[in-house]
Amino acid sequence: MIPNGSEVEYMGILQFSRQVITWLPPLAFAGLNRLLNDQSWGLYVLAFFFTMAALVFRGIDFAETKAIVAKLNSERLEGKDFEMAPGKASQPDELRTALGDKSSMSLT
């Protein structure tokens, strides 16, 4: 799970990883197609990537993750055990004040 207050940093890592990984299967397909002059090997590589993705998603327990996130969000909004990285607002009220108390903004 992501530590409270570090969501932005972890989202940056996720986006960077996603950008790196999205070009890898087409590169492998094109490389094998060019090297072996046979598209069937390239398709095997793409099938391998899809199989790996399916196995990763199969191992994720979405119901348990949703329950944990809901609990953390409710604790955050109630101000219980809410800790952020040093130098940042430590309570939801302080965070709202730092953001200019925009009533349309949701913290969930």
C-alpha atoms as a PDB file:
ATOM      1  CA  MET A   1       0.000   0.000   0.000  1.00  0.00           C
ATOM      2  CA  ILE A   2       1.017   3.580  -0.553  1.00  0.00           C
ATOM      3  CA  PRO A   3       1.975   5.526   2.594  1.00  0.00           C
ATOM      4  CA  ASN A   4      -0.318   8.435   3.434  1.00  0.00           C
ATOM      5  CA  GLY A   5       0.846  11.618   1.779  1.00  0.00           C
ATOM      6  CA  SER A   6       3.033   9.885  -0.825  1.00  0.00           C
ATOM      7  CA  GLU A   7       0.359   9.232  -3.437  1.00  0.00           C
ATOM      8  CA  VAL A   8       1.745  11.764  -5.905  1.00  0.00           C
ATOM      9  CA  GLU A   9       5.247  10.309  -5.815  1.00  0.00           C
ATOM     10  CA  TYR A  10       3.970   6.779  -6.379  1.00  0.00           C
ATOM     11  CA  MET A  11       1.678   7.946  -9.178  1.00  0.00           C
ATOM     12  CA  GLY A  12       4.716   9.495 -10.883  1.00  0.00           C
ATOM     13  CA  ILE A  13       6.560   6.177 -10.665  1.00  0.00           C
ATOM     14  CA  LEU A  14       3.493   4.397 -12.084  1.00  0.00           C
ATOM     15  CA  GLN A  15       3.213   6.803 -15.020  1.00  0.00           C
ATOM     16  CA  PHE A  16       6.937   6.565 -15.786  1.00  0.00           C
ATOM     17  CA  SER A  17       6.806   2.757 -15.684  1.00  0.00           C
ATOM     18  CA  ARG A  18       3.722   2.716 -17.886  1.00  0.00           C
ATOM     19  CA  GLN A  19       5.409   4.897 -20.505  1.00  0.00           C
ATOM     20  CA  VAL A  20       8.511   2.686 -20.531  1.00  0.00           C
ATOM     21  CA  ILE A  21       6.570  -0.571 -20.720  1.00  0.00           C
ATOM     22  CA  THR A  22       4.127   0.513 -23.464  1.00  0.00           C
ATOM     23  CA  TRP A  23       6.794   0.693 -26.151  1.00  0.00           C
ATOM     24  CA  LEU A  24       8.535  -2.553 -25.189  1.00  0.00           C
ATOM     25  CA  PRO A  25       6.154  -5.100 -26.864  1.00  0.00           C
ATOM     26  CA  PRO A  26       6.008  -3.242 -30.211  1.00  0.00           C
ATOM     27  CA  LEU A  27       9.800  -2.859 -30.142  1.00  0.00           C
ATOM     28  CA  ALA A  28      10.246  -6.586 -29.503  1.00  0.00           C
ATOM     29  CA  PHE A  29       7.757  -7.407 -32.282  1.00  0.00           C
ATOM     30  CA  ALA A  30       9.509  -5.133 -34.782  1.00  0.00           C
ATOM     31  CA  GLY A  31      12.964  -6.346 -33.763  1.00  0.00           C
ATOM     32  CA  LEU A  32      12.117 -10.026 -34.152  1.00  0.00           C
ATOM     33  CA  ASN A  33      10.238  -9.373 -37.380  1.00  0.00           C
ATOM     34  CA  ARG A  34      13.257  -7.571 -38.823  1.00  0.00           C
ATOM     35  CA  LEU A  35      15.809 -10.050 -37.459  1.00  0.00           C
ATOM     36  CA  LEU A  36      14.045 -13.290 -38.402  1.00  0.00           C
ATOM     37  CA  ASN A  37      11.931 -11.982 -41.286  1.00  0.00           C
ATOM     38  CA  ASP A  38       8.972 -13.908 -39.841  1.00  0.00           C
ATOM     39  CA  GLN A  39       6.029 -12.221 -38.111  1.00  0.00           C
ATOM     40  CA  SER A  40       4.969 -15.346 -36.237  1.00  0.00           C
ATOM     41  CA  TRP A  41       7.865 -14.946 -33.753  1.00  0.00           C
ATOM     42  CA  GLY A  42       6.830 -11.362 -33.143  1.00  0.00           C
ATOM     43  CA  LEU A  43       3.303 -12.522 -32.383  1.00  0.00           C
ATOM     44  CA  TYR A  44       4.670 -15.036 -29.876  1.00  0.00           C
ATOM     45  CA  VAL A  45       6.430 -12.188 -28.077  1.00  0.00           C
ATOM     46  CA  LEU A  46       3.209 -10.154 -27.953  1.00  0.00           C
ATOM     47  CA  ALA A  47       1.328 -13.213 -26.655  1.00  0.00           C
ATOM     48  CA  PHE A  48       3.995 -13.549 -23.955  1.00  0.00           C
ATOM     49  CA  PHE A  49       3.456  -9.937 -22.816  1.00  0.00           C
ATOM     50  CA  PHE A  50      -0.326 -10.359 -22.723  1.00  0.00           C
ATOM     51  CA  THR A  51       0.060 -13.587 -20.721  1.00  0.00           C
ATOM     52  CA  MET A  52       2.357 -11.877 -18.209  1.00  0.00           C
ATOM     53  CA  ALA A  53      -0.138  -9.007 -17.828  1.00  0.00           C
ATOM     54  CA  ALA A  54      -3.007 -11.460 -17.269  1.00  0.00           C
ATOM     55  CA  LEU A  55      -1.011 -13.285 -14.586  1.00  0.00           C
ATOM     56  CA  VAL A  56      -0.185 -10.046 -12.794  1.00  0.00           C
ATOM     57  CA  PHE A  57      -3.816  -8.910 -12.789  1.00  0.00           C
ATOM     58  CA  ARG A  58      -4.972 -12.340 -11.647  1.00  0.00           C
ATOM     59  CA  GLY A  59      -2.852 -11.976  -8.507  1.00  0.00           C
ATOM     60  CA  ILE A  60      -4.454  -8.686  -7.432  1.00  0.00           C
ATOM     61  CA  ASP A  61      -7.210  -8.898  -4.813  1.00  0.00           C
ATOM     62  CA  PHE A  62      -9.276  -5.864  -5.776  1.00  0.00           C
ATOM     63  CA  ALA A  63     -11.920  -6.327  -3.058  1.00  0.00           C
ATOM     64  CA  GLU A  64      -9.320  -6.357  -0.268  1.00  0.00           C
ATOM     65  CA  THR A  65      -7.498  -3.380  -1.782  1.00  0.00           C
ATOM     66  CA  LYS A  66     -10.731  -1.359  -2.023  1.00  0.00           C
ATOM     67  CA  ALA A  67     -11.520  -2.111   1.625  1.00  0.00           C
ATOM     68  CA  ILE A  68      -8.050  -1.025   2.771  1.00  0.00           C
ATOM     69  CA  VAL A  69      -8.178   2.186   0.735  1.00  0.00           C
ATOM     70  CA  ALA A  70     -11.684   3.020   1.997  1.00  0.00           C
ATOM     71  CA  LYS A  71     -10.505   2.543   5.602  1.00  0.00           C
ATOM     72  CA  LEU A  72      -7.438   4.738   5.050  1.00  0.00           C
ATOM     73  CA  ASN A  73      -9.507   7.452   3.371  1.00  0.00           C
ATOM     74  CA  SER A  74     -12.052   7.507   6.208  1.00  0.00           C
ATOM     75  CA  GLU A  75      -9.238   7.716   8.782  1.00  0.00           C
ATOM     76  CA  ARG A  76      -7.616  10.504   6.799  1.00  0.00           C
ATOM     77  CA  LEU A  77     -10.811  12.553   6.678  1.00  0.00           C
ATOM     78  CA  GLU A  78     -11.423  11.988  10.401  1.00  0.00           C
ATOM     79  CA  GLY A  79      -7.853  13.022  11.204  1.00  0.00           C
ATOM     80  CA  LYS A  80      -6.884   9.721  12.836  1.00  0.00           C
ATOM     81  CA  ASP A  81      -3.273   8.621  12.481  1.00  0.00           C
ATOM     82  CA  PHE A  82      -2.812  10.955   9.562  1.00  0.00           C
ATOM     83  CA  GLU A  83       0.841  11.499   8.794  1.00  0.00           C
ATOM     84  CA  MET A  84       2.333  13.035   5.720  1.00  0.00           C
ATOM     85  CA  ALA A  85       5.882  13.546   4.591  1.00  0.00           C
ATOM     86  CA  PRO A  86       7.850  16.171   6.550  1.00  0.00           C
ATOM     87  CA  GLY A  87       7.103  19.748   5.595  1.00  0.00           C
ATOM     88  CA  LYS A  88       3.588  19.017   4.392  1.00  0.00           C
ATOM     89  CA  ALA A  89       0.256  19.681   6.077  1.00  0.00           C
ATOM     90  CA  SER A  90      -0.375  17.071   8.769  1.00  0.00           C
ATOM     91  CA  GLN A  91      -4.174  17.250   9.031  1.00  0.00           C
ATOM     92  CA  PRO A  92      -6.953  17.468   6.428  1.00  0.00           C
ATOM     93  CA  ASP A  93      -8.027  20.893   7.786  1.00  0.00           C
ATOM     94  CA  GLU A  94      -4.506  22.251   7.378  1.00  0.00           C
ATOM     95  CA  LEU A  95      -4.414  20.806   3.881  1.00  0.00           C
ATOM     96  CA  ARG A  96      -7.685  22.540   2.993  1.00  0.00           C
ATOM     97  CA  THR A  97      -6.300  25.807   4.353  1.00  0.00           C
ATOM     98  CA  ALA A  98      -3.076  25.389   2.380  1.00  0.00           C
ATOM     99  CA  LEU A  99      -5.124  24.796  -0.776  1.00  0.00           C
ATOM    100  CA  GLY A 100      -7.118  27.980  -0.234  1.00  0.00           C
ATOM    101  CA  ASP A 101     -10.190  26.284   1.301  1.00  0.00           C
ATOM    102  CA  LYS A 102     -11.785  25.484  -2.069  1.00  0.00           C
ATOM    103  CA  SER A 103     -15.150  23.990  -1.187  1.00  0.00           C
ATOM    104  CA  SER A 104     -15.485  22.252  -4.560  1.00  0.00           C
ATOM    105  CA  MET A 105     -12.301  20.236  -3.993  1.00  0.00           C
ATOM    106  CA  SER A 106     -12.712  16.702  -2.651  1.00  0.00           C
ATOM    107  CA  LEU A 107     -10.020  14.964  -0.611  1.00  0.00           C
ATOM    108  CA  THR A 108     -11.268  11.446  -1.341  1.00  0.00           C
END
